[in-house]
mmCIF file of N, CA and C in Angstrom:
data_model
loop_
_atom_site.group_PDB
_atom_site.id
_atom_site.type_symbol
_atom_site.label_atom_id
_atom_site.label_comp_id
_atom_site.label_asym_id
_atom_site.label_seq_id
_atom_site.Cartn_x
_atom_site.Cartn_y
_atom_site.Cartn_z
ATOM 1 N N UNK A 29 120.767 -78.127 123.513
ATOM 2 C CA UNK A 29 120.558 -76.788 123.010
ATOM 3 C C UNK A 29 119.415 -76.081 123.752
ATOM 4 N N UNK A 30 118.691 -76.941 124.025
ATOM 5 C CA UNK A 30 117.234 -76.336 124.774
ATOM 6 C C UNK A 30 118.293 -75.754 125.837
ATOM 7 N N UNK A 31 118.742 -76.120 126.937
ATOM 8 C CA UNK A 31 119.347 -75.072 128.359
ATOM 9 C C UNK A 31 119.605 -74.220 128.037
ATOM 10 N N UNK A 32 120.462 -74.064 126.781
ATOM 11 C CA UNK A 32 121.659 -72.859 126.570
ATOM 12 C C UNK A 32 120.352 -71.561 126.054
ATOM 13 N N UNK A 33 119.155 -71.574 125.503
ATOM 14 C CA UNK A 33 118.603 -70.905 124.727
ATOM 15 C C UNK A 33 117.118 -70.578 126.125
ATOM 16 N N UNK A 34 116.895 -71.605 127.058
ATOM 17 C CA UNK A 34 116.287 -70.917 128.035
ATOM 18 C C UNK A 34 117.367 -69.742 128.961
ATOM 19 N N UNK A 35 118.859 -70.700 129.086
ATOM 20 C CA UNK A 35 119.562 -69.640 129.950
ATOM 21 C C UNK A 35 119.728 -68.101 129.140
ATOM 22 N N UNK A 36 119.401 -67.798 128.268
ATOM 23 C CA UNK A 36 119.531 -66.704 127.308
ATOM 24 C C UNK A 36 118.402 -65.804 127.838
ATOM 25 N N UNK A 37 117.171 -66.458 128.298
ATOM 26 C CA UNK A 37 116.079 -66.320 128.086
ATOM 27 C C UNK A 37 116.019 -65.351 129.391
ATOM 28 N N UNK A 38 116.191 -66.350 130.540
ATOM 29 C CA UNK A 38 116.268 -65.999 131.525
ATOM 30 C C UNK A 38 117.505 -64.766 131.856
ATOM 31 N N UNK A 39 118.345 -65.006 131.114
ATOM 32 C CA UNK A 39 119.199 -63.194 131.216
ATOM 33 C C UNK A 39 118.628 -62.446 130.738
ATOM 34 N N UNK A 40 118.017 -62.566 129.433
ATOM 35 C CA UNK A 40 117.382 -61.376 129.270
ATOM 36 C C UNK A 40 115.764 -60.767 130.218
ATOM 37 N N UNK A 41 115.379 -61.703 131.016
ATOM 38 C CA UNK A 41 114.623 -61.784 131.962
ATOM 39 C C UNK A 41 114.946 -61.007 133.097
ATOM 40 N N UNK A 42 115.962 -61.445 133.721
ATOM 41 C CA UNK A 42 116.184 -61.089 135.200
ATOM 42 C C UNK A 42 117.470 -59.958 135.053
ATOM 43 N N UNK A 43 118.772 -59.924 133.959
ATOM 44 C CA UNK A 43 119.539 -58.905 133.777
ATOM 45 C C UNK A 43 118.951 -57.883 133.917
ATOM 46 N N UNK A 44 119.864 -56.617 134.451
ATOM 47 C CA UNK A 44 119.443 -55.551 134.914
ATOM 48 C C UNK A 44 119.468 -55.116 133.348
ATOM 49 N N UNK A 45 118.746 -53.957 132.904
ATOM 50 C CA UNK A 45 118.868 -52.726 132.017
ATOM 51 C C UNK A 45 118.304 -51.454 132.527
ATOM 52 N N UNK A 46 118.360 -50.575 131.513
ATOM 53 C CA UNK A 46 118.231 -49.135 131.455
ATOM 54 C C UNK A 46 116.756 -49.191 131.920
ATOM 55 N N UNK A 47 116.366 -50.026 131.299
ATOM 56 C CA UNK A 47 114.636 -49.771 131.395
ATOM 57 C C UNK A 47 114.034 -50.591 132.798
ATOM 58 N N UNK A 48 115.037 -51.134 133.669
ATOM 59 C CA UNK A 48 114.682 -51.718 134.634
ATOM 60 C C UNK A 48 114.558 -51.119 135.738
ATOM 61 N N UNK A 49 113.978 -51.017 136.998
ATOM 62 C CA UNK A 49 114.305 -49.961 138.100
ATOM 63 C C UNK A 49 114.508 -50.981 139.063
ATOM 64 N N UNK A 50 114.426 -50.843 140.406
ATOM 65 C CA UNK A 50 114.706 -51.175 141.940
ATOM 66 C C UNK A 50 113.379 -51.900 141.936
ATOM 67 N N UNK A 51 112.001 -51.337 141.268
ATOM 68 C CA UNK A 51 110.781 -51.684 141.574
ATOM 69 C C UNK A 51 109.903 -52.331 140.598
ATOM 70 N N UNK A 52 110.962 -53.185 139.545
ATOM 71 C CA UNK A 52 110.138 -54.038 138.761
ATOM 72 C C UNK A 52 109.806 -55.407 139.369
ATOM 73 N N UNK A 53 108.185 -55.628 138.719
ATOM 74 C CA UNK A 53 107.712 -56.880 139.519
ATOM 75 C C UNK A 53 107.680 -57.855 138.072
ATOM 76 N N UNK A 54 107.408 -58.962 138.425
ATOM 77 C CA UNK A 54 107.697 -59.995 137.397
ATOM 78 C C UNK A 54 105.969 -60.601 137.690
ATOM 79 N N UNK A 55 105.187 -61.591 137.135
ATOM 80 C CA UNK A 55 104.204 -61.972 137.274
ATOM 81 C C UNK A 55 104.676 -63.648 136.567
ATOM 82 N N UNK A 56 104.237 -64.392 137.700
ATOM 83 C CA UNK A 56 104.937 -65.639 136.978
ATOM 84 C C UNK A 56 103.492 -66.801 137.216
ATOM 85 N N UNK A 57 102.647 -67.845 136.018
ATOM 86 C CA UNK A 57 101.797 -68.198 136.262
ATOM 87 C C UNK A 57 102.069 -69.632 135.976
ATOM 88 N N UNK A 58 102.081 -70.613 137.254
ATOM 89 C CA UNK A 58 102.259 -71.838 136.823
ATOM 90 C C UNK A 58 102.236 -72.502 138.225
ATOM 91 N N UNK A 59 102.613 -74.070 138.009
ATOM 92 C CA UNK A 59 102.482 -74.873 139.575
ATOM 93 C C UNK A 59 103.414 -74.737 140.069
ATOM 94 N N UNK A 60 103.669 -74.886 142.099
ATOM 95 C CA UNK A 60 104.729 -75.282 142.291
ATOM 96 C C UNK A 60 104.882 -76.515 142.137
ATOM 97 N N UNK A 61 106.218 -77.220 142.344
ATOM 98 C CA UNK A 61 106.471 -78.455 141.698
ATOM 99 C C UNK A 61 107.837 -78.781 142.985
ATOM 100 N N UNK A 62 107.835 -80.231 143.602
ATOM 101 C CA UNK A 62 108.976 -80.503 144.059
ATOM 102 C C UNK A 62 110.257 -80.590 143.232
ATOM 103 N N UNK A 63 111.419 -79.949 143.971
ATOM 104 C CA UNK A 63 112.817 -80.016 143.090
ATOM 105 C C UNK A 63 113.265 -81.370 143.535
ATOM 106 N N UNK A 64 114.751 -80.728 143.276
ATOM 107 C CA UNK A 64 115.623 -82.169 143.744
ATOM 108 C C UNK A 64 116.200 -82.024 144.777
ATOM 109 N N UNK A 65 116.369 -80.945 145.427
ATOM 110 C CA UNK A 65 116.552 -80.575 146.676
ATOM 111 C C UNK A 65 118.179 -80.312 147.044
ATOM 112 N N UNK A 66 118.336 -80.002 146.261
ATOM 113 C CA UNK A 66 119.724 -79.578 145.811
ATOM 114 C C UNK A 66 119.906 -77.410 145.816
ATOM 115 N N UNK A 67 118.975 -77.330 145.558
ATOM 116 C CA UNK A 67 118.843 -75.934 145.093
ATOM 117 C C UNK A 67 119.164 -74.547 146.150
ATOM 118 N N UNK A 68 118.906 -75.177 147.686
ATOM 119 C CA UNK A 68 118.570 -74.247 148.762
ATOM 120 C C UNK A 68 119.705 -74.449 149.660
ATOM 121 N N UNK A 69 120.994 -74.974 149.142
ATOM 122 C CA UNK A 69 121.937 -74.705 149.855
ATOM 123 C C UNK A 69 122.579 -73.873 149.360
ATOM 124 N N UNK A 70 122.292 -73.008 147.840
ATOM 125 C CA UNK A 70 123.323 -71.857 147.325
ATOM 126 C C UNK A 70 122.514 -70.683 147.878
ATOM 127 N N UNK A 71 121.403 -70.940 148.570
ATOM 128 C CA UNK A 71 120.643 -70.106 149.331
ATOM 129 C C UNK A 71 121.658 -69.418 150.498
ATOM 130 N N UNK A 72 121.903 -70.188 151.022
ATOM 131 C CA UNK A 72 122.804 -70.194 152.320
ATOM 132 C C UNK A 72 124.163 -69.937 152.012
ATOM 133 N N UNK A 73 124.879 -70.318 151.563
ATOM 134 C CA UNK A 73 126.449 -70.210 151.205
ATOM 135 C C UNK A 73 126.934 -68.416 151.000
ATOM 136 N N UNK A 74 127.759 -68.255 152.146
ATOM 137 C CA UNK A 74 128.002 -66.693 152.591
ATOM 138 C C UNK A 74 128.407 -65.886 150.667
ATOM 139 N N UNK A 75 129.163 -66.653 150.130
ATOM 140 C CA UNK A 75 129.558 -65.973 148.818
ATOM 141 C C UNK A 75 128.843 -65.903 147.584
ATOM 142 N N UNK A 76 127.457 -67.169 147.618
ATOM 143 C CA UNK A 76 126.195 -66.600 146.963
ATOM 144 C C UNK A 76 125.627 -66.067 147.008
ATOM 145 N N UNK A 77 125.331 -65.791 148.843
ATOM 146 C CA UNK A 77 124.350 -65.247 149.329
ATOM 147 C C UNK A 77 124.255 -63.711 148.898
ATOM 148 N N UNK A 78 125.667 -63.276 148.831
ATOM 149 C CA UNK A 78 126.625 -61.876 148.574
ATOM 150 C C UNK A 78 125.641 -61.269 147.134
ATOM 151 N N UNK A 79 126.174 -62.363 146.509
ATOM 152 C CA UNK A 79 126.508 -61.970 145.223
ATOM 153 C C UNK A 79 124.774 -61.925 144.590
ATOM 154 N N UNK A 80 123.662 -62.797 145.142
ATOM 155 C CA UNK A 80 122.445 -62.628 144.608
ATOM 156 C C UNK A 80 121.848 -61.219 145.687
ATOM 157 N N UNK A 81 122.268 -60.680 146.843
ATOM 158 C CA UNK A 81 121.848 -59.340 147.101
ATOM 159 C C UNK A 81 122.663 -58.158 146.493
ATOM 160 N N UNK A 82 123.886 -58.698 146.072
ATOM 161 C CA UNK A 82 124.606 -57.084 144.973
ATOM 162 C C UNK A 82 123.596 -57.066 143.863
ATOM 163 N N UNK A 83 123.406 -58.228 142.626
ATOM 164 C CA UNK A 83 123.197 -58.220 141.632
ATOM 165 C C UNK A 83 121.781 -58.310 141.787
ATOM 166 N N UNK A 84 120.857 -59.061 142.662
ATOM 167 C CA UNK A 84 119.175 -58.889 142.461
ATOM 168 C C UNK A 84 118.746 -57.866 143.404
ATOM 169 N N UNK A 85 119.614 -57.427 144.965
ATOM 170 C CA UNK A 85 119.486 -56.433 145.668
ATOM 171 C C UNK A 85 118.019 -57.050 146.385
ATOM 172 N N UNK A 86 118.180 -58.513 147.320
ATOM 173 C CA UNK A 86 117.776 -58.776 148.219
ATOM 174 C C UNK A 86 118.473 -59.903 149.018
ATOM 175 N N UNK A 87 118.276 -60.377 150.210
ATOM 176 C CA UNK A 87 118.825 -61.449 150.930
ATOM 177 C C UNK A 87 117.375 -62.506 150.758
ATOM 178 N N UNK A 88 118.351 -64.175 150.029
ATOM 179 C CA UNK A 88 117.343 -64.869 149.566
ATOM 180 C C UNK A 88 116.924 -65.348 151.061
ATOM 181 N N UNK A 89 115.583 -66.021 150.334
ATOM 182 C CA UNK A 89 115.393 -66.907 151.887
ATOM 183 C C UNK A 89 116.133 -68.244 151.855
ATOM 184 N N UNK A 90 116.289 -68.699 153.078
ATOM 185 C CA UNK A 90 117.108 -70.078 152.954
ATOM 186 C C UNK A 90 116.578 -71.321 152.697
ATOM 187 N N UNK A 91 115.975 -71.287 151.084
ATOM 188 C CA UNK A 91 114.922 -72.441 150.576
ATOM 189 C C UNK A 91 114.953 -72.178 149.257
ATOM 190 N N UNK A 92 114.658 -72.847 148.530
ATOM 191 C CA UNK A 92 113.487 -72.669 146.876
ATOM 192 C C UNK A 92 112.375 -72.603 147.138
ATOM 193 N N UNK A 93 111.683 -71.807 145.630
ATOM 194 C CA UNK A 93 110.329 -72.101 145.651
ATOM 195 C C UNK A 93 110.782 -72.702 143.775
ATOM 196 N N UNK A 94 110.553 -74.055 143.556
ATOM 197 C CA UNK A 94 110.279 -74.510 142.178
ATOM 198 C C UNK A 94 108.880 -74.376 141.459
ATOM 199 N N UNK A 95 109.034 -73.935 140.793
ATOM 200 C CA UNK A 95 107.638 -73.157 139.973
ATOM 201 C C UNK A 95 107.701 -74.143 137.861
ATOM 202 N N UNK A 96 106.629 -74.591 137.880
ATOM 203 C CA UNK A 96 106.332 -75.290 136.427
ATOM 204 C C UNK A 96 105.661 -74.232 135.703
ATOM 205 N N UNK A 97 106.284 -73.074 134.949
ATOM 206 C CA UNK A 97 105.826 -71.828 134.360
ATOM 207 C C UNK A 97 104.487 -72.581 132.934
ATOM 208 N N UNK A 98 103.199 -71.865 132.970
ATOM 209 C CA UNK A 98 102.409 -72.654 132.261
ATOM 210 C C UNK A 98 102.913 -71.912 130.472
ATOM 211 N N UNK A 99 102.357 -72.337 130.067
ATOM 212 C CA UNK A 99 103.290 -72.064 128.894
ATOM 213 C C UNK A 99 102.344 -70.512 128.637
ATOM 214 N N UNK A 100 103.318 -70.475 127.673
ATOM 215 C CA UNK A 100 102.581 -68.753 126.829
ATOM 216 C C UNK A 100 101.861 -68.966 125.746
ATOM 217 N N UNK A 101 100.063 -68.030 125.858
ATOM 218 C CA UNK A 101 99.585 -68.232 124.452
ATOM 219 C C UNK A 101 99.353 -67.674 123.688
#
């Protein structure tokens, strides 16, 4: 249940709305952290690549950055 209720979290995070523009910045405070290294080939793949510059409106770089968000107080 925990994934399904962060992935919620994170749409309502990164989904576009009314109140969102071209020029919202996010502020994110925590460590980086090694992944599993799995993550930075949907970086690359021509039909992700597409689809995260329509919907976030940039070309990713061809990597992760994994980030351990510190909690909220």
């Amino acid at each position: 249940m925990q994934l399904k209720e962060e992935c919620y979290e994170f749409r309502k995070i990164f989904s576009p709305s009314p109140s969102h523009s071209q020029n919202t910045e996010f502020v994110f405070t925590g460590h980086v952290i090694n992944g599993m290294g799995g993550g930075a080939y949907y970086t690359i793949v021509d039909g992700y690549k597409r689809q995260i510059g329509a919907k976030l409106g940039f070309t990713p770089f061809p990597d992760t950055l994994n980030l351990r968000l510190a909690s909220q107080k």
